[in-house]
Coordinates of C-alpha atoms and ligand atoms in Angstrom, one line a residue:
Chain A
M1 CA 23.4 -9.7 17.4
S2 CA 20.4 -11.0 19.3
L3 CA 17.3 -10.1 21.2
L4 CA 19.2 -10.8 24.4
K5 CA 20.7 -7.4 24.6
P6 CA 19.1 -4.1 23.8
T7 CA 20.7 -3.9 20.3
P8 CA 20.1 -0.7 18.3
Q9 CA 18.6 -2.9 15.6
V10 CA 15.2 -3.9 16.6
C11 CA 13.8 -5.5 13.4
S12 CA 16.8 -6.2 11.2
W13 CA 19.2 -7.9 13.6
T14 CA 18.7 -11.4 12.1
Q15 CA 19.6 -10.4 8.6
A16 CA 23.3 -11.0 9.0
L17 CA 22.8 -14.5 10.5
D18 CA 22.7 -17.8 8.8
H19 CA 19.2 -19.2 8.3
S20 CA 17.9 -15.8 9.3
A21 CA 14.2 -16.8 9.0
S22 CA 14.4 -20.1 11.0
L23 CA 12.9 -20.7 14.4
A24 CA 16.1 -22.2 15.6
T25 CA 18.1 -19.0 14.9
Y26 CA 15.4 -16.9 16.5
V27 CA 15.1 -19.0 19.6
A28 CA 18.9 -19.3 20.0
N29 CA 19.1 -15.6 20.2
G30 CA 16.5 -14.9 22.8
G31 CA 13.4 -15.2 20.6
Y32 CA 10.0 -16.0 22.2
Q33 CA 11.3 -15.2 25.7
A34 CA 9.2 -12.1 25.9
L35 CA 6.0 -14.0 25.0
R36 CA 6.9 -16.8 27.4
R37 CA 7.4 -14.4 30.2
V38 CA 4.2 -12.3 29.8
V39 CA 2.1 -15.5 29.4
T40 CA 3.6 -17.6 32.2
E41 CA 3.9 -14.7 34.6
Q42 CA 0.5 -13.3 33.6
V43 CA 1.9 -9.8 33.1
S44 CA -1.1 -7.5 33.0
G45 CA -2.2 -6.0 29.6
D46 CA -2.2 -2.6 31.2
A47 CA 1.4 -2.9 32.1
I48 CA 2.4 -3.8 28.6
I49 CA 0.3 -0.9 27.1
A50 CA 2.0 1.4 29.6
E51 CA 5.4 0.2 28.3
L52 CA 4.3 0.9 24.7
K53 CA 3.2 4.4 25.7
T54 CA 6.6 5.0 27.4
S55 CA 8.4 3.7 24.3
A56 CA 6.8 6.3 22.0
L57 CA 6.4 3.6 19.4
R58 CA 4.5 5.2 16.5
G59 CA 2.8 3.2 13.8
R60 CA 5.2 2.3 11.1
G61 CA 2.5 1.8 8.4
G62 CA 2.2 5.5 7.4
A63 CA 0.2 7.5 9.8
G64 CA 2.6 7.4 12.8
F65 CA -0.2 6.9 15.3
P66 CA 1.0 6.0 18.9
T67 CA 0.7 2.2 19.2
G68 CA 0.1 2.2 23.0
L69 CA -2.8 4.5 22.6
K70 CA -4.3 2.5 19.7
W71 CA -4.2 -0.7 21.8
S72 CA -5.9 1.1 24.7
F73 CA -8.9 1.7 22.4
M74 CA -9.6 -2.0 22.2
P75 CA -12.5 -3.2 24.5
R76 CA -10.2 -5.8 26.0
A77 CA -12.7 -7.1 28.5
F78 CA -15.4 -7.6 25.8
P79 CA -16.1 -11.2 26.1
G80 CA -16.7 -12.2 22.5
D81 CA -14.3 -12.7 19.5
K82 CA -11.7 -10.1 18.9
Y83 CA -8.9 -10.0 16.3
I84 CA -5.4 -8.8 15.8
V85 CA -4.5 -8.1 12.2
C86 CA -1.1 -7.3 10.7
N87 CA -0.8 -5.1 7.7
S88 CA 1.9 -6.6 5.4
D89 CA 0.2 -5.3 2.3
E90 CA 3.2 -3.1 1.6
G91 CA 2.2 -1.4 -1.7
E92 CA 3.1 2.2 -1.1
P93 CA 5.6 2.9 -3.9
G94 CA 9.0 3.1 -2.5
T95 CA 8.4 0.8 0.5
F96 CA 10.0 -2.6 0.9
K97 CA 10.9 -3.0 4.5
D98 CA 8.1 -5.3 5.7
R99 CA 9.1 -7.8 3.0
D100 CA 12.6 -8.0 4.6
I101 CA 11.0 -8.5 8.1
L102 CA 8.9 -11.4 6.7
R103 CA 11.8 -12.8 4.8
H104 CA 14.5 -12.5 7.5
N105 CA 12.7 -12.2 10.8
P106 CA 9.2 -13.7 10.6
H107 CA 9.2 -15.1 14.1
Q108 CA 9.6 -11.7 15.7
L109 CA 6.4 -10.6 13.9
I110 CA 4.7 -13.8 15.0
E111 CA 5.9 -13.2 18.6
G112 CA 4.7 -9.6 18.5
M113 CA 1.3 -10.7 17.2
A114 CA 0.9 -13.3 19.9
I115 CA 1.8 -10.7 22.6
A116 CA -0.8 -8.4 21.0
G117 CA -3.3 -11.3 21.1
Y118 CA -2.5 -11.8 24.8
V119 CA -2.9 -8.1 25.7
L120 CA -5.9 -7.4 23.5
G121 CA -7.8 -10.6 24.2
A122 CA -7.7 -11.8 20.7
R123 CA -7.4 -15.6 20.2
V124 CA -7.0 -15.3 16.4
G125 CA -4.8 -13.1 14.2
Y126 CA -4.3 -12.7 10.5
N127 CA -1.4 -11.3 8.6
Y128 CA -2.4 -9.8 5.3
I129 CA 0.6 -10.2 2.8
H130 CA 1.0 -8.2 -0.4
G131 CA 0.0 -10.1 -3.5
E132 CA 3.2 -9.7 -5.5
I133 CA 5.5 -11.3 -2.9
F134 CA 4.2 -14.9 -3.1
E135 CA 7.7 -16.3 -2.3
I136 CA 7.7 -14.3 0.9
Y137 CA 4.2 -15.5 1.8
D138 CA 5.5 -19.0 1.4
I139 CA 8.4 -18.2 3.8
F140 CA 5.9 -16.8 6.3
E141 CA 3.7 -19.8 6.0
R142 CA 6.7 -22.0 6.8
A143 CA 7.5 -19.9 9.9
L144 CA 3.9 -20.2 11.1
K145 CA 4.2 -24.0 10.8
E146 CA 7.4 -24.1 12.7
A147 CA 5.9 -21.8 15.5
R148 CA 2.8 -24.1 15.7
E149 CA 4.9 -27.3 16.0
A150 CA 7.1 -25.7 18.6
G151 CA 4.1 -24.7 20.7
Y152 CA 4.4 -20.9 20.3
L153 CA 1.1 -20.8 18.5
G154 CA -2.0 -22.8 19.3
D155 CA -4.0 -23.8 22.3
N156 CA -2.8 -23.6 26.0
L157 CA 0.5 -21.9 25.3
F158 CA 3.2 -22.8 27.8
G159 CA 0.7 -24.8 29.7
T160 CA -1.5 -21.8 30.5
D161 CA -5.1 -21.2 29.3
F162 CA -3.9 -18.7 26.8
C163 CA -4.7 -19.7 23.2
F164 CA -3.6 -17.9 20.1
Q165 CA -3.8 -19.0 16.4
L166 CA -2.3 -17.0 13.6
H167 CA -2.9 -17.3 9.8
A168 CA -1.6 -15.7 6.7
H169 CA -4.0 -14.1 4.1
H170 CA -2.5 -13.5 0.7
G171 CA -3.6 -10.4 -1.3
Y172 CA -3.7 -10.5 -5.0
G173 CA -2.8 -7.0 -6.4
A174 CA -4.7 -4.0 -5.0
Y175 CA -2.9 -1.1 -3.3
I176 CA -6.1 0.0 -1.7
C177 CA -6.1 -3.1 0.6
G178 CA -3.3 -1.4 2.5
E179 CA -5.9 0.9 3.9
E180 CA -7.0 -0.9 7.1
T181 CA -10.7 -1.1 6.5
A182 CA -10.3 -2.2 2.8
L183 CA -7.9 -4.8 4.2
L184 CA -10.6 -6.1 6.5
E185 CA -13.1 -6.3 3.6
S186 CA -10.5 -8.2 1.7
I187 CA -10.0 -10.8 4.5
E188 CA -13.8 -11.2 4.5
G189 CA -13.5 -12.3 0.8
K190 CA -14.9 -9.1 -0.8
K191 CA -13.7 -6.3 -3.0
G192 CA -11.2 -4.1 -1.1
Q193 CA -13.3 -1.0 -0.7
P194 CA -12.6 1.1 2.4
R195 CA -15.4 1.4 5.0
F196 CA -16.8 4.6 6.1
K197 CA -15.5 5.5 9.7
P198 CA -16.8 5.7 12.4
P199 CA -17.3 2.9 13.5
F200 CA -13.6 2.3 13.9
P201 CA -12.2 -1.2 13.7
A202 CA -11.6 -1.2 17.5
S203 CA -15.4 -1.5 17.9
F204 CA -16.5 -2.9 14.5
G205 CA -13.6 -4.6 12.7
L206 CA -13.1 -8.0 11.1
Y207 CA -16.4 -9.9 10.8
G208 CA -17.9 -7.0 12.8
K209 CA -15.8 -7.8 15.9
P210 CA -13.3 -5.5 17.8
T211 CA -10.1 -5.5 15.8
T212 CA -6.7 -3.9 16.1
I213 CA -4.6 -3.4 12.9
N214 CA -1.0 -2.6 13.0
N215 CA 1.8 -2.6 10.5
T216 CA 4.4 -5.4 10.3
E217 CA 7.3 -3.3 11.6
T218 CA 5.1 -1.9 14.5
L219 CA 4.2 -5.4 15.7
A220 CA 7.7 -6.8 15.2
S221 CA 9.0 -4.1 17.5
V222 CA 6.8 -5.3 20.4
P223 CA 8.9 -8.2 21.6
W224 CA 11.9 -6.0 21.8
I225 CA 10.0 -3.4 23.9
V226 CA 8.6 -6.1 26.2
Q227 CA 12.1 -7.6 26.6
H228 CA 14.0 -4.4 27.3
G229 CA 11.4 -1.9 28.4
G230 CA 9.7 1.1 26.8
Q231 CA 12.4 3.5 28.2
A232 CA 15.2 1.7 26.4
F233 CA 13.3 1.8 23.1
L234 CA 12.5 5.5 23.6
E235 CA 16.2 6.2 24.1
L236 CA 17.1 4.6 20.8
G237 CA 15.2 7.4 19.1
K238 CA 14.2 10.8 20.2
P239 CA 11.3 12.2 22.3
N240 CA 7.9 11.4 20.8
N241 CA 9.7 9.3 18.2
G242 CA 10.8 6.2 20.0
G243 CA 13.1 3.6 18.5
P244 CA 14.9 3.1 15.3
K245 CA 13.0 2.8 12.0
L246 CA 13.6 0.9 8.8
F247 CA 14.1 3.2 5.9
S248 CA 13.7 1.9 2.4
V249 CA 16.0 3.9 0.3
S250 CA 15.3 3.6 -3.5
G251 CA 16.0 5.6 -6.7
H252 CA 19.2 7.3 -7.5
V253 CA 21.5 6.1 -4.8
N254 CA 24.5 3.8 -5.1
K255 CA 23.3 1.3 -2.6
P256 CA 19.5 1.1 -2.5
G257 CA 18.1 -1.0 0.3
N258 CA 16.8 -1.0 3.9
Y259 CA 18.6 0.8 6.6
E260 CA 17.5 0.6 10.2
V261 CA 18.6 3.8 12.0
P262 CA 17.5 5.7 15.0
L263 CA 14.6 8.1 14.5
G264 CA 16.2 11.5 14.4
T265 CA 19.2 10.5 12.2
P266 CA 20.2 13.3 9.9
F267 CA 19.0 12.6 6.3
A268 CA 22.5 13.3 5.1
E269 CA 23.8 10.4 7.1
L270 CA 21.1 8.0 5.8
L271 CA 22.0 9.1 2.3
E272 CA 25.6 8.3 3.0
L273 CA 24.7 4.9 4.3
A274 CA 22.9 4.3 1.0
G275 CA 26.1 5.1 -0.8
G276 CA 25.3 8.6 -1.8
V277 CA 23.7 9.9 -4.9
R278 CA 24.6 7.6 -7.8
N279 CA 27.5 8.4 -10.1
G280 CA 28.3 11.5 -8.1
H281 CA 25.3 13.3 -9.4
K282 CA 23.6 16.2 -7.7
L283 CA 20.6 15.6 -5.4
K284 CA 17.4 17.2 -6.8
A285 CA 14.5 16.1 -4.7
V286 CA 13.4 13.4 -2.2
I287 CA 10.0 11.9 -1.4
P288 CA 10.7 11.1 2.3
G289 CA 7.8 8.8 3.2
G290 CA 6.5 6.8 0.3
S291 CA 4.9 8.1 -2.9
S292 CA 1.9 9.7 -1.1
A293 CA 4.1 12.0 0.9
P294 CA 4.8 15.5 -0.5
V295 CA 8.1 15.8 -2.3
L296 CA 10.8 18.0 -0.8
P297 CA 13.6 19.8 -2.7
A298 CA 17.2 18.8 -1.9
E299 CA 18.1 21.9 0.2
V300 CA 15.1 21.3 2.5
M301 CA 15.8 17.6 2.8
M302 CA 19.5 18.0 3.6
D303 CA 18.6 20.0 6.7
C304 CA 16.0 17.4 8.0
T305 CA 16.4 14.6 10.5
M306 CA 14.5 11.4 9.8
D307 CA 11.7 11.4 12.3
F308 CA 7.9 12.1 12.2
D309 CA 8.2 15.6 13.7
C310 CA 11.0 17.1 11.7
I311 CA 9.7 15.8 8.3
A312 CA 6.2 17.1 9.2
K313 CA 7.7 20.5 10.0
A314 CA 9.5 20.6 6.7
G315 CA 6.0 20.1 5.0
S316 CA 6.0 16.4 4.3
M317 CA 5.4 13.1 6.1
L318 CA 7.7 10.4 7.3
G319 CA 4.9 8.0 6.2
S320 CA 6.2 4.5 5.8
G321 CA 9.8 5.5 5.8
A322 CA 10.2 5.0 2.0
V323 CA 12.8 7.5 0.8
I324 CA 12.7 7.9 -3.0
V325 CA 15.8 9.8 -4.1
M326 CA 15.9 11.7 -7.3
D327 CA 19.0 13.3 -8.9
E328 CA 19.3 16.2 -11.3
T329 CA 18.4 14.1 -14.4
V330 CA 14.8 13.6 -13.3
C331 CA 12.0 15.4 -15.1
M332 CA 9.5 16.2 -12.4
V333 CA 6.6 16.3 -14.9
R334 CA 7.4 12.8 -16.0
A335 CA 7.8 11.6 -12.4
L336 CA 4.5 13.1 -11.3
E337 CA 2.8 11.7 -14.4
R338 CA 3.7 8.2 -13.3
L339 CA 2.6 8.7 -9.7
S340 CA -0.7 10.2 -10.8
Y341 CA -1.3 7.2 -13.1
F342 CA -0.8 5.0 -10.1
Y343 CA -3.5 6.7 -8.0
F344 CA -5.9 6.8 -10.9
E345 CA -5.3 3.1 -11.5
E346 CA -5.7 2.1 -7.8
S347 CA -8.6 4.3 -6.8
C348 CA -11.4 1.9 -5.7
G349 CA -14.0 4.1 -7.3
Q350 CA -16.4 4.6 -4.4
C351 CA -16.1 8.3 -4.0
T352 CA -16.7 10.7 -6.9
P353 CA -13.9 13.2 -6.0
C354 CA -11.3 10.4 -6.0
R355 CA -12.6 8.3 -8.8
E356 CA -13.0 11.3 -11.2
G357 CA -10.3 13.5 -9.8
T358 CA -7.5 11.0 -10.0
G359 CA -8.3 10.4 -13.7
W360 CA -8.6 14.1 -14.4
M361 CA -5.3 15.0 -12.8
Y362 CA -3.5 12.2 -14.6
R363 CA -4.9 13.3 -18.0
V364 CA -3.9 16.9 -17.4
I365 CA -0.4 16.0 -16.3
H366 CA -0.1 13.5 -19.2
R367 CA -1.0 16.3 -21.7
I368 CA 1.6 18.6 -20.1
E369 CA 4.2 15.9 -20.4
H370 CA 3.3 15.3 -24.0
G371 CA 3.6 18.9 -25.1
Q372 CA -0.1 19.7 -25.1
G373 CA -0.3 21.6 -21.8
R374 CA -2.4 24.7 -21.6
P375 CA -1.6 27.9 -19.6
E376 CA -4.4 27.4 -17.2
D377 CA -3.4 23.7 -16.4
M378 CA -1.4 24.4 -13.3
E379 CA -4.3 26.3 -11.7
L380 CA -6.6 23.5 -12.8
L381 CA -4.5 20.8 -11.2
N382 CA -4.2 22.7 -7.9
S383 CA -8.0 23.2 -7.9
V384 CA -8.8 19.6 -8.6
A385 CA -6.3 18.4 -6.0
G386 CA -7.7 20.8 -3.5
R387 CA -11.2 19.4 -4.1
I388 CA -10.2 15.8 -3.5
G389 CA -8.2 16.2 -0.4
G390 CA -10.4 15.8 2.7
H391 CA -13.6 14.9 0.7
T392 CA -13.3 11.2 0.5
I393 CA -14.0 8.0 2.5
C394 CA -10.3 7.1 2.8
A395 CA -6.9 8.7 2.6
L396 CA -6.1 7.6 -0.9
G397 CA -7.8 10.7 -2.1
D398 CA -5.3 12.8 0.0
A399 CA -2.5 10.5 -1.1
A400 CA -3.3 11.3 -4.7
A401 CA -3.6 15.1 -4.1
M402 CA -0.5 15.7 -2.1
P403 CA 2.1 14.7 -4.7
V404 CA 0.4 17.0 -7.2
Q405 CA 0.2 19.9 -4.9
S406 CA 3.8 19.5 -3.7
F407 CA 5.4 18.9 -7.1
L408 CA 3.7 22.1 -8.4
K409 CA 4.7 24.0 -5.3
H410 CA 8.4 23.2 -5.4
F411 CA 8.9 22.5 -9.1
G412 CA 6.3 24.6 -10.7
R413 CA 8.9 26.2 -13.0
E414 CA 9.4 22.9 -14.7
F415 CA 5.7 22.5 -15.4
E416 CA 5.5 26.1 -16.8
Y417 CA 8.5 25.3 -19.0
H418 CA 6.8 22.2 -20.3
I419 CA 3.7 24.1 -21.1
E420 CA 5.4 27.0 -22.8
Q421 CA 8.3 25.2 -24.6
K422 CA 6.6 21.8 -25.1
R423 CA 9.6 20.0 -23.9
C424 CA 11.6 19.0 -20.8
M425 CA 13.7 21.4 -18.9
V426 CA 16.2 18.8 -17.8
Chain V
M1 CA -14.3 -37.3 -20.8
A2 CA -17.9 -37.0 -21.7
N3 CA -18.6 -34.9 -18.7
P4 CA -18.9 -31.3 -20.1
D5 CA -17.6 -30.1 -16.7
S6 CA -14.5 -32.2 -16.6
S7 CA -12.3 -29.3 -17.9
L8 CA -13.5 -27.1 -15.1
R9 CA -13.1 -29.5 -12.2
L10 CA -10.0 -28.7 -10.2
S11 CA -7.5 -31.4 -9.4
A12 CA -7.5 -33.1 -6.0
E13 CA -4.3 -31.3 -5.1
S14 CA -5.9 -27.9 -5.8
L15 CA -9.0 -28.8 -3.8
A16 CA -6.8 -29.9 -1.0
L17 CA -5.1 -26.5 -1.1
I18 CA -8.4 -24.7 -1.1
D19 CA -9.4 -26.7 1.9
V20 CA -6.3 -25.4 3.7
E21 CA -7.4 -21.9 3.0
V22 CA -11.0 -22.5 4.2
A23 CA -9.7 -23.8 7.5
K24 CA -8.0 -20.5 8.3
Y25 CA -11.3 -18.7 8.8
P26 CA -14.3 -19.2 11.1
P27 CA -16.6 -22.0 9.9
D28 CA -19.3 -19.5 9.0
Q29 CA -16.9 -17.3 7.0
K30 CA -15.9 -19.6 4.1
Q31 CA -16.1 -16.6 1.7
S32 CA -12.9 -15.4 3.3
A33 CA -11.1 -18.2 1.4
V34 CA -12.2 -16.9 -2.0
M35 CA -9.0 -15.0 -2.8
G36 CA -6.9 -18.0 -2.1
A37 CA -9.2 -20.3 -3.9
L38 CA -9.3 -18.2 -7.0
R39 CA -5.5 -18.0 -6.9
I40 CA -5.2 -21.7 -6.7
A41 CA -7.8 -22.2 -9.5
Q42 CA -6.0 -19.7 -11.7
T43 CA -2.6 -21.3 -11.1
E44 CA -3.9 -24.7 -12.2
K45 CA -6.0 -23.6 -15.2
G46 CA -4.0 -20.6 -16.4
W47 CA -6.8 -18.0 -16.2
L48 CA -10.3 -17.5 -14.7
K49 CA -13.0 -18.4 -17.2
P50 CA -16.5 -17.4 -16.0
D51 CA -17.4 -21.0 -15.5
L52 CA -14.3 -21.6 -13.3
I53 CA -15.2 -18.6 -11.1
E54 CA -18.7 -20.1 -10.7
Y55 CA -17.2 -23.5 -9.8
V56 CA -15.1 -21.8 -7.1
A57 CA -18.0 -19.9 -5.8
D58 CA -20.1 -23.1 -5.6
Y59 CA -17.4 -24.9 -3.8
L60 CA -17.3 -22.2 -1.2
G61 CA -21.1 -21.9 -1.0
M62 CA -21.1 -18.2 -2.0
P63 CA -23.0 -16.3 -4.8
A64 CA -21.1 -16.4 -8.1
I65 CA -21.5 -12.6 -8.4
A66 CA -19.5 -12.1 -5.2
A67 CA -16.7 -14.2 -6.6
Y68 CA -16.8 -12.3 -9.9
E69 CA -16.5 -9.1 -8.0
V70 CA -13.3 -10.4 -6.3
A71 CA -11.9 -11.8 -9.5
T72 CA -12.3 -8.5 -11.4
F73 CA -11.2 -6.2 -8.5
Y74 CA -7.8 -7.5 -7.9
N75 CA -5.1 -7.0 -10.6
M76 CA -3.4 -10.4 -10.4
Y77 CA -6.5 -12.4 -11.4
D78 CA -6.7 -12.9 -15.2
T79 CA -10.3 -12.9 -16.4
Q80 CA -9.1 -13.0 -20.0
S81 CA -6.8 -15.7 -21.4
V82 CA -3.1 -15.0 -21.1
G83 CA 0.0 -16.6 -22.6
R84 CA 1.8 -19.5 -21.0
H85 CA 4.1 -17.0 -19.4
K86 CA 2.8 -13.8 -18.0
I87 CA 5.6 -11.2 -17.4
T88 CA 4.5 -8.3 -15.3
L89 CA 7.0 -5.4 -15.2
C90 CA 6.8 -2.9 -12.5
T91 CA 7.0 0.6 -13.9
N92 CA 6.2 2.6 -10.8
L93 CA 8.4 5.6 -10.1
P94 CA 11.2 4.0 -8.0
C95 CA 11.5 1.2 -10.6
T96 CA 11.4 3.8 -13.4
L97 CA 14.2 5.8 -11.8
M98 CA 16.2 2.6 -11.9
G99 CA 15.7 1.8 -15.5
A100 CA 12.3 0.1 -15.9
G101 CA 11.5 2.3 -18.9
E102 CA 14.4 1.0 -20.9
L103 CA 13.5 -2.6 -20.0
A104 CA 9.9 -2.0 -21.0
E105 CA 11.1 -0.9 -24.5
H106 CA 13.4 -3.9 -24.6
L107 CA 10.7 -6.3 -23.7
K108 CA 8.2 -4.8 -26.2
N109 CA 10.7 -4.9 -29.0
K110 CA 11.9 -8.4 -28.3
L111 CA 8.4 -9.8 -28.0
G112 CA 6.8 -7.6 -30.7
I113 CA 3.9 -6.8 -28.3
G114 CA 2.8 -4.0 -26.1
F115 CA 1.6 -4.0 -22.5
G116 CA -1.7 -6.0 -22.1
E117 CA -1.0 -8.1 -25.2
T118 CA -0.1 -11.7 -25.9
T119 CA 2.3 -13.1 -28.5
E120 CA 0.6 -14.8 -31.4
D121 CA 2.1 -18.2 -30.4
G122 CA 0.5 -17.8 -27.0
R123 CA 3.8 -18.0 -25.3
F124 CA 4.1 -14.6 -23.6
T125 CA 1.8 -12.0 -22.2
L126 CA 3.3 -8.7 -21.2
K127 CA 1.7 -6.6 -18.4
E128 CA 2.5 -3.3 -16.7
G129 CA 2.6 -3.6 -12.9
E130 CA 2.4 -1.3 -10.0
C131 CA 4.8 -1.2 -7.0
M132 CA 5.6 -4.8 -5.9
G133 CA 7.1 -3.7 -2.6
A134 CA 10.6 -4.6 -3.7
C135 CA 11.9 -1.3 -5.1
G136 CA 15.3 -1.8 -3.6
D137 CA 15.9 -4.6 -6.0
A138 CA 14.7 -2.7 -9.1
P139 CA 14.1 -3.1 -11.8
M140 CA 12.0 -6.2 -11.5
C141 CA 9.3 -8.3 -13.0
L142 CA 7.0 -11.1 -11.9
H143 CA 6.6 -14.3 -13.8
N144 CA 3.2 -15.9 -13.7
N145 CA 2.3 -13.9 -10.6
H146 CA 4.5 -15.9 -8.2
K147 CA 8.2 -15.8 -9.2
M148 CA 10.0 -12.5 -8.8
H149 CA 13.0 -11.6 -10.9
T150 CA 15.0 -8.7 -9.6
H151 CA 18.0 -6.5 -10.6
L152 CA 17.1 -6.9 -14.2
T153 CA 19.2 -5.9 -17.2
P154 CA 18.4 -6.4 -20.9
E155 CA 20.8 -9.4 -20.8
K156 CA 19.1 -10.9 -17.9
V157 CA 15.7 -10.4 -19.5
D158 CA 16.9 -12.2 -22.6
E159 CA 18.1 -15.1 -20.6
L160 CA 14.9 -15.4 -18.7
L161 CA 12.8 -15.3 -21.9
D162 CA 14.9 -18.0 -23.5
K163 CA 14.3 -20.3 -20.6
L164 CA 10.5 -19.9 -20.7
K165 CA 9.2 -22.2 -23.4
Ligands
FMN501 C1 -4.3 4.1 0.5 C2 -3.6 3.6 1.7 C3 -2.7 2.6 1.7 C4 -2.1 2.1 2.8 N1 -1.1 1.2 2.7 C5 -0.6 0.7 3.9 C6 0.4 -0.4 3.8 O1 0.7 -0.9 2.7 N2 0.9 -0.9 4.9 C7 0.5 -0.4 6.2 O2 1.0 -0.9 7.2 N3 -0.4 0.6 6.3 C8 -0.9 1.2 5.1 N4 -1.8 2.2 5.3 C9 -2.2 2.6 6.6 C10 -3.2 1.7 7.3 O3 -4.5 2.2 6.9 C11 -3.1 1.8 8.8 O4 -3.1 3.1 9.2 C12 -1.9 1.1 9.3 O5 -1.8 -0.2 8.9 C13 -1.9 1.1 10.8 O6 -0.8 0.4 11.4 P1 0.2 1.2 12.3 O7 -0.5 2.1 13.3 O8 1.0 0.2 12.9 O9 1.0 2.1 11.3 C14 -2.4 2.7 4.1 C15 -3.4 3.7 4.1 C16 -4.0 4.2 3.0 C17 -5.0 5.2 3.1
SF4_502 S1 -10.9 7.9 -1.5 FE1 -10.6 6.7 -3.4 S2 -9.8 4.8 -2.8 FE2 -10.6 5.7 -0.9 S3 -12.6 4.9 -0.7 FE3 -12.8 6.8 -1.9 S4 -12.7 6.2 -4.1 FE4 -12.0 4.5 -2.8
FES503 S1 8.3 0.7 -7.7 FE1 8.7 -1.2 -8.5 S2 8.7 -2.5 -6.8 FE2 8.3 -0.6 -5.9

């Protein structure tokens, strides 16, 4: 496989190749041609943004925001410093796709960021890499060095006056830095506390300058789109959901891993690719888009296709494409207890509803799990969750509330049983 | 040796690494390098004593309190002493579905300590971690923040612990 033809694999095609991360492998297969073309032929930024809009590429970091539209918000003609920032702070439980892009295809991300720099008028970019994957950070640093030495990063690229420099910033253990404005604070060398919006990063971003932030997979898709056109990308997926997407399948499947399949692929097919439910067990529930997405029962999930619109209609979110599979042996109270602990632990503490509410919810679920639940606890949980969602500076508050509300909605019977019988139903 | 600060001073190699970090950011934004600098300091010295954090802050020309804030906000910095080998086990849901709970018990029994504790001989510290973005390779742990060990079983954990002196 290569970038020379419009392969159905946009981000993962290097994985099967020897020395997947090397510049030589990437260039031998058509890498950096898109960047060279736009820079040397001085393709207009408007034309590239139009291709992105046609492609229906939607942000792969969680919110699914249309990338072409996001890029059009940047004051591209603004004469001062501007930045392009990549969000590789993959910490949403269940998500491990960006790690594979950095590990096996770092140059496609570098090329995507350089094209973004060209279009958005940014001369410097940063890639913020999740703290716990230091070895991957090293791989990416090596790729940056190769790209600089080969003249794909630096001053006067391809003999033109276009200059673009890219650096890696290594996180050190804070889920909240995945939130884009917390990430900017963190690059500035501060605590990762989200900023109040507006102003949005496109006007006041890194160091107060106009900044565009995109997820790793989003930016790595850009060279493919520039090479083969927005229409070809759109056709790989379905209307309003362009392209394929990397799905990280974890939990109770026989073959956990990343699978890049067209948006709109039936969930049942994805499950089969991942080897089916382990040991022939029965599927119980799936969290389709990372731990912050509402859980869905097996019956609902088996009727879904994997795209932003279908999963939203089913009452959840495609999010980051992290599919957490749970079989019949899972106690839903125990599962929710662990997730609630996570949000409690990772709340940055700025907003009272989130700081206090996440701890409160965790303590109530903990006592239900440990046989000390009270009859009124389910109502209490719903009420606390309802008061966090929508009342905070960033979406971590909603992310903490949604699992609680959805677990109670779909698996309330198990919580009642725990409260009444003081033990597990499964 | 008489210099009371000599235990604080970072090696030339570490300072060179910090300079590489500083060069990534605009000249008037040296503070951006504080995360990298604290990581490098911790890797050399084992953990971040208050004096060491101040030293790093001085080196970057930023207020010590701002460096403390960073050191205490991010989970991977150790502002308390830790053993020679810090093992951080991810116990978030995807890892738990794939056996992290049993491994946690195994590690605790084997080392005779709980999460957040250090063995008496100062050899091991055990920590509970959050999602490391590698759930497909679960269960997993991190050794001294930088080396990931994946697809763990009790046997593989035993082998790993034996190797870490
Ligand atoms: C609590 C929280 C955590 C987030 N974590 C990530 C993350 O790990 N990676 C990511 O790309 N986006 C994450 N996001 C979304 C980002 O804020 C942002 O929307 C995204 O990086 C934009 O890129 P995209 O449009 O390409 O998706 C997170 C958001 C919140 C509220
Ligand atoms: S919602 Fe939570 S994590 Fe987000 S800013 Fe408020 S306190 Fe911090
Ligand atoms: S849950 Fe353990 S690495 Fe993601």
